[in-house]
Coordinates of C-alpha atoms and ligand atoms in Angstrom, one line a residue:
M24 CA -11.1 -22.5 29.9
E25 CA -8.4 -25.1 29.3
I26 CA -5.1 -24.1 27.7
P27 CA -4.6 -26.3 24.7
S28 CA -1.4 -27.7 23.3
V29 CA -0.9 -27.1 19.6
H30 CA 0.6 -29.1 16.8
H31 CA 3.3 -27.7 14.4
Q32 CA 3.6 -28.4 10.7
D33 CA 6.9 -27.8 8.8
I34 CA 7.1 -26.5 5.3
R35 CA 10.5 -26.2 3.4
F36 CA 10.6 -23.6 0.7
K37 CA 13.7 -22.1 -0.9
N38 CA 16.2 -23.0 1.9
L39 CA 13.8 -21.7 4.6
L40 CA 11.9 -23.5 7.3
I41 CA 8.4 -22.2 7.7
T42 CA 6.6 -23.8 10.6
I43 CA 2.8 -23.4 10.8
K44 CA 1.4 -23.3 14.3
R45 CA -2.0 -24.9 13.8
E46 CA -4.0 -22.9 16.2
D47 CA -6.9 -23.5 13.8
L48 CA -7.1 -27.0 15.2
I49 CA -7.6 -26.0 18.8
H50 CA -11.3 -26.4 18.8
P51 CA -13.8 -27.1 16.0
F52 CA -15.9 -24.0 16.8
I53 CA -13.8 -21.6 18.9
S54 CA -10.8 -21.7 16.7
G55 CA -7.4 -20.1 16.9
N56 CA -6.8 -16.8 18.4
K57 CA -10.4 -16.3 19.3
Y58 CA -10.1 -19.2 21.7
R59 CA -6.9 -17.7 23.2
K60 CA -8.7 -14.3 23.6
L61 CA -11.6 -15.8 25.3
T62 CA -9.7 -18.1 27.7
Y63 CA -9.1 -15.7 30.6
N64 CA -12.1 -13.5 29.8
I65 CA -14.4 -16.5 30.3
D66 CA -12.6 -17.3 33.5
E67 CA -13.0 -13.7 34.7
A68 CA -16.7 -13.5 33.7
K69 CA -17.3 -16.7 35.8
R70 CA -15.3 -15.3 38.7
I71 CA -17.4 -12.2 38.9
N72 CA -20.6 -14.2 38.5
A73 CA -21.6 -12.5 35.2
T74 CA -24.5 -14.2 33.6
S75 CA -24.3 -12.7 30.1
L76 CA -21.6 -11.7 27.6
L77 CA -22.1 -8.9 25.1
T78 CA -19.9 -8.2 22.1
F79 CA -19.6 -6.6 18.7
G80 CA -18.8 -7.8 15.2
G81 CA -19.5 -7.8 11.5
A82 CA -21.6 -10.3 9.6
F83 CA -18.7 -12.8 9.1
S84 CA -17.0 -12.3 12.4
N85 CA -15.0 -15.2 13.8
H86 CA -15.2 -13.5 17.2
I87 CA -19.0 -13.5 17.1
A88 CA -19.1 -17.2 16.3
A89 CA -16.6 -18.0 19.0
V90 CA -18.4 -16.0 21.7
A91 CA -21.8 -17.5 20.8
Y92 CA -20.4 -21.0 21.1
A93 CA -18.3 -20.4 24.2
G94 CA -21.2 -18.6 25.9
N95 CA -23.5 -21.5 25.3
M96 CA -20.8 -24.0 26.4
Y97 CA -20.0 -22.2 29.7
G98 CA -23.6 -21.2 30.6
F99 CA -23.7 -17.5 29.6
K100 CA -26.4 -15.7 27.8
T101 CA -24.9 -13.9 24.8
V102 CA -25.7 -10.8 22.8
G103 CA -24.0 -10.0 19.6
V104 CA -24.3 -6.4 18.4
I105 CA -23.9 -6.7 14.6
R106 CA -22.9 -4.0 12.2
G107 CA -25.5 -3.4 9.5
E108 CA -29.2 -3.2 10.1
E109 CA -30.0 -4.3 6.6
L110 CA -28.8 -7.8 7.7
A111 CA -31.8 -8.2 10.0
L112 CA -34.1 -8.4 6.9
K113 CA -32.0 -11.0 5.1
S114 CA -33.3 -14.5 5.1
P115 CA -31.7 -16.9 5.6
L116 CA -28.9 -15.3 7.7
N117 CA -25.4 -16.0 6.5
P118 CA -23.8 -19.2 8.0
T119 CA -21.8 -17.2 10.6
L120 CA -24.9 -15.4 12.0
Q121 CA -27.0 -18.5 11.7
F122 CA -24.5 -20.4 13.7
A123 CA -24.4 -17.7 16.4
K124 CA -28.2 -17.8 16.6
T125 CA -28.3 -21.5 16.8
C126 CA -25.9 -21.2 19.8
G127 CA -28.5 -19.0 21.4
M128 CA -26.9 -15.6 20.8
H129 CA -29.3 -12.7 20.6
L130 CA -28.4 -10.8 17.5
E131 CA -28.9 -7.0 17.8
F132 CA -28.5 -5.4 14.3
V133 CA -27.5 -1.8 14.4
S134 CA -26.8 0.8 11.6
R135 CA -23.2 1.5 10.7
A136 CA -23.5 4.9 12.3
H137 CA -24.6 3.4 15.6
Y138 CA -22.0 0.7 15.4
R139 CA -19.3 3.3 15.3
Q140 CA -20.3 4.4 18.8
K141 CA -19.5 1.0 20.2
N142 CA -16.9 2.4 22.6
D143 CA -19.1 5.3 23.9
D144 CA -20.5 5.2 27.4
D145 CA -23.9 6.3 26.3
F146 CA -24.2 3.6 23.8
I147 CA -23.1 0.9 26.3
D148 CA -25.5 2.3 28.9
G149 CA -28.3 2.1 26.4
L150 CA -27.4 -1.6 25.9
K151 CA -27.3 -2.2 29.6
S152 CA -30.8 -0.8 30.1
R153 CA -32.0 -3.2 27.4
F154 CA -30.1 -6.3 28.2
G155 CA -29.2 -5.9 31.9
N156 CA -25.7 -6.0 33.2
F157 CA -23.2 -7.9 31.0
Y158 CA -19.6 -8.8 30.7
L159 CA -18.4 -6.7 27.8
L160 CA -16.0 -8.1 25.3
P161 CA -14.8 -5.4 22.8
E162 CA -14.9 -5.8 19.1
G163 CA -12.5 -8.6 18.0
G164 CA -12.3 -9.5 21.7
T165 CA -9.1 -7.5 22.3
N166 CA -8.5 -6.4 25.9
D167 CA -5.8 -7.0 28.5
L168 CA -7.0 -10.6 29.3
A169 CA -7.2 -11.4 25.6
V170 CA -3.6 -10.3 25.1
K171 CA -2.6 -12.5 28.1
G172 CA -4.4 -15.4 26.4
C173 CA -2.4 -14.8 23.2
E174 CA 0.8 -14.8 25.1
D175 CA 0.1 -18.5 25.7
I176 CA 0.4 -19.1 21.9
L177 CA 4.3 -19.1 22.2
Q178 CA 6.1 -21.9 24.0
A179 CA 9.6 -21.8 25.4
T180 CA 10.8 -24.1 22.6
D181 CA 9.6 -21.6 20.0
N182 CA 12.7 -19.5 20.8
V183 CA 14.5 -21.2 17.9
Y184 CA 12.5 -19.2 15.4
D185 CA 14.0 -16.0 14.0
Y186 CA 10.6 -14.6 12.8
I187 CA 7.1 -15.0 14.1
C188 CA 4.4 -14.0 11.7
C189 CA 0.7 -13.4 12.3
A190 CA -2.3 -11.7 10.7
V191 CA -3.4 -8.5 12.3
G192 CA -7.0 -7.3 12.8
T193 CA -7.3 -5.3 16.1
G194 CA -3.7 -6.1 17.2
G195 CA -4.5 -8.2 20.2
T196 CA -2.8 -11.3 18.9
I197 CA 0.4 -9.7 17.8
S198 CA 0.6 -7.9 21.1
G199 CA 0.5 -11.2 23.0
L200 CA 3.2 -12.7 20.7
I201 CA 5.4 -9.6 21.2
N202 CA 5.1 -9.9 24.9
A203 CA 5.9 -13.6 24.9
S204 CA 8.8 -13.4 22.4
E205 CA 12.5 -13.2 23.1
S206 CA 14.2 -10.0 22.1
H207 CA 16.3 -11.7 19.4
Q208 CA 13.1 -12.7 17.6
K209 CA 11.3 -10.4 15.2
I210 CA 7.5 -10.4 15.1
L211 CA 6.0 -9.6 11.7
G212 CA 2.3 -8.5 11.6
F213 CA 0.3 -8.7 8.4
P214 CA -2.6 -6.3 8.7
A215 CA -5.8 -7.6 7.1
L216 CA -7.0 -4.0 6.7
K217 CA -5.9 -0.5 5.9
G218 CA -5.3 1.9 8.7
D219 CA -2.6 3.8 10.5
F220 CA -4.2 3.4 14.0
L221 CA -2.8 -0.1 14.3
Q222 CA 0.7 0.9 15.4
Q223 CA -0.7 2.9 18.3
D224 CA -3.2 0.2 19.2
I225 CA -0.4 -2.4 19.4
R226 CA 1.8 0.0 21.5
K227 CA -1.0 0.1 24.1
F228 CA -0.6 -3.6 24.8
A229 CA 2.9 -4.6 23.7
N230 CA 6.0 -4.3 25.9
Q231 CA 8.8 -4.7 23.4
D232 CA 9.9 -3.1 20.1
N233 CA 10.9 -6.2 18.2
W234 CA 8.0 -6.0 15.7
E235 CA 7.0 -4.6 12.4
L236 CA 3.8 -4.3 10.4
I237 CA 4.0 -5.5 6.8
T238 CA 1.3 -3.4 5.2
A239 CA 1.5 -4.5 1.6
Y240 CA -0.8 -7.5 1.7
H241 CA -4.3 -6.3 2.8
F242 CA -5.6 -6.7 -0.8
G243 CA -7.5 -3.4 -0.7
G244 CA -8.9 -3.6 2.8
Y245 CA -10.8 -5.6 5.4
G246 CA -12.7 -8.5 3.8
K247 CA -11.6 -7.5 0.3
I248 CA -10.7 -10.6 -1.8
K249 CA -9.0 -10.8 -5.1
P250 CA -8.9 -13.9 -7.5
E251 CA -5.1 -14.1 -7.0
L252 CA -5.6 -14.5 -3.3
I253 CA -8.1 -17.3 -3.8
A254 CA -5.8 -19.0 -6.3
F255 CA -3.0 -18.8 -3.7
I256 CA -5.2 -20.3 -1.0
N257 CA -6.3 -23.2 -3.2
Q258 CA -2.7 -23.9 -4.3
F259 CA -1.4 -23.8 -0.7
K260 CA -4.1 -26.3 0.4
K261 CA -3.2 -28.6 -2.5
A262 CA 0.6 -28.4 -1.8
Y263 CA 0.6 -28.6 2.1
H264 CA -2.9 -29.8 3.0
I265 CA -3.5 -26.7 5.2
P266 CA -6.7 -24.7 4.7
L267 CA -6.4 -20.9 4.9
D268 CA -9.1 -18.3 5.3
P269 CA -9.3 -15.3 2.9
I270 CA -9.7 -12.6 5.5
Y271 CA -6.6 -13.2 7.6
T272 CA -4.3 -16.2 7.3
G273 CA -4.5 -16.4 3.5
K274 CA -3.3 -12.8 3.2
M275 CA -0.5 -13.4 5.7
L276 CA 0.8 -16.5 4.0
F277 CA 0.5 -14.9 0.6
G278 CA 2.7 -12.1 2.1
I279 CA 5.2 -14.5 3.6
F280 CA 5.7 -16.3 0.3
D281 CA 6.0 -13.1 -1.6
L282 CA 8.6 -11.7 0.9
I283 CA 10.5 -15.0 0.4
D284 CA 10.5 -14.4 -3.4
Q285 CA 11.8 -10.9 -2.8
G286 CA 14.7 -12.1 -0.7
F287 CA 13.4 -10.4 2.5
F288 CA 14.5 -13.3 4.8
Q289 CA 18.1 -14.3 5.2
K290 CA 19.1 -17.8 4.1
E291 CA 18.4 -20.5 6.7
S292 CA 16.0 -18.3 8.5
K293 CA 13.4 -20.1 10.6
I294 CA 9.9 -18.6 10.4
L295 CA 7.0 -19.5 12.6
A296 CA 3.7 -18.6 11.1
I297 CA 0.6 -18.6 13.4
H298 CA -2.5 -20.1 11.8
T299 CA -5.0 -18.1 13.8
G300 CA -8.0 -20.1 12.5
G301 CA -11.0 -18.3 10.9
L302 CA -12.1 -21.1 8.7
Q303 CA -15.7 -20.9 9.8
G304 CA -16.3 -17.9 7.5
I305 CA -15.4 -19.7 4.3
T306 CA -18.8 -21.0 3.5
G307 CA -20.4 -17.6 3.7
I308 CA -17.6 -16.0 1.7
N309 CA -18.0 -18.7 -1.0
Q310 CA -21.7 -17.8 -1.3
I311 CA -20.7 -14.2 -2.1
L312 CA -17.9 -15.2 -4.5
K313 CA -20.4 -17.5 -6.3
R314 CA -22.9 -14.6 -6.7
K315 CA -20.1 -12.5 -8.2
N316 CA -19.0 -15.4 -10.5
Q317 CA -15.6 -15.4 -9.0
P318 CA -13.4 -18.5 -8.3
L319 CA -14.3 -20.3 -5.0
I320 CA -12.2 -21.4 -2.1
E321 CA -12.0 -25.2 -2.4
L322 CA -13.2 -27.0 0.7
Ligands
LIG19 C1 -9.6 -12.1 14.5 C2 -8.6 -12.8 13.7 C3 -7.3 -12.2 13.5 C4 -7.0 -10.9 14.1 O1 -6.6 -10.9 15.4 P1 -6.4 -9.6 16.2 O2 -6.0 -10.0 17.5 O3 -7.7 -8.8 16.2 O4 -5.3 -8.8 15.5 C5 -6.4 -13.0 12.8 N1 -6.7 -14.2 12.3 C6 -7.9 -14.7 12.4 C7 -8.2 -16.0 11.8 C8 -8.9 -14.0 13.2 O5 -10.1 -14.6 13.3

């Protein structure tokens, strides 16, 4: 896959420069870090003459949508193992899963208990006996080649930034940023979920210690959304004309602005915030917010 060049957008706020790296604009359907994570994996799958890709994800997964589209574009069959067997009975499917299906992905719905075995050999062997041999992409797409792809996010000219911020799910993206950063830079990760395993997961891939996880902005856990987060996302879009998603980038930027208010960053600091994409999920999330009578994300 081609390595894209990415546009920067500067925001000035309280004597600080916040530059948004618009990875969300890389591609209309394989956005942000999911594009980076797939780049070398797709190349490798082609190189070994794989004919299908299999991966895992939840109902709103940006990774599932990206693999479905990329698979279709580069001539692979795709299988998505989806968490939650109850989803198979839902009609219509949510927009993410409907999109994946339209791209030709076979959706294999499994119970949460089964899904938890996604890294077990027996479970993978069972999938191989059903779907034939496949190129396996882990949940969230994180593996060595994905981390290598995320190293391409940083350019040599980005060494002017004191801080580099990103949202964290499985830790693949932050690991790539850490590896590509200079030691005078500090990488701040904003986990979108609760969990102590992340530190260890990042250490598996990262080769420097110039990073920190800021764990105060997960809003209750993965996919948990509060009205104040939605309000922030809508205000941010009005002020800067940059859309954010409520699972990852919204939480990160909420965190960055809150840290600025608390005086976390020294005066004149230069902050690079990576917009990792994820906007495809908004329509489906708005459907849920509407059902709960909560404020919606403005499109
Ligand atoms: C998947 C995703 C992340 C998390 O990336 P990891 O490499 O899993 O930490 C962050 N932002 C967006 C928009 C994503 O889709």
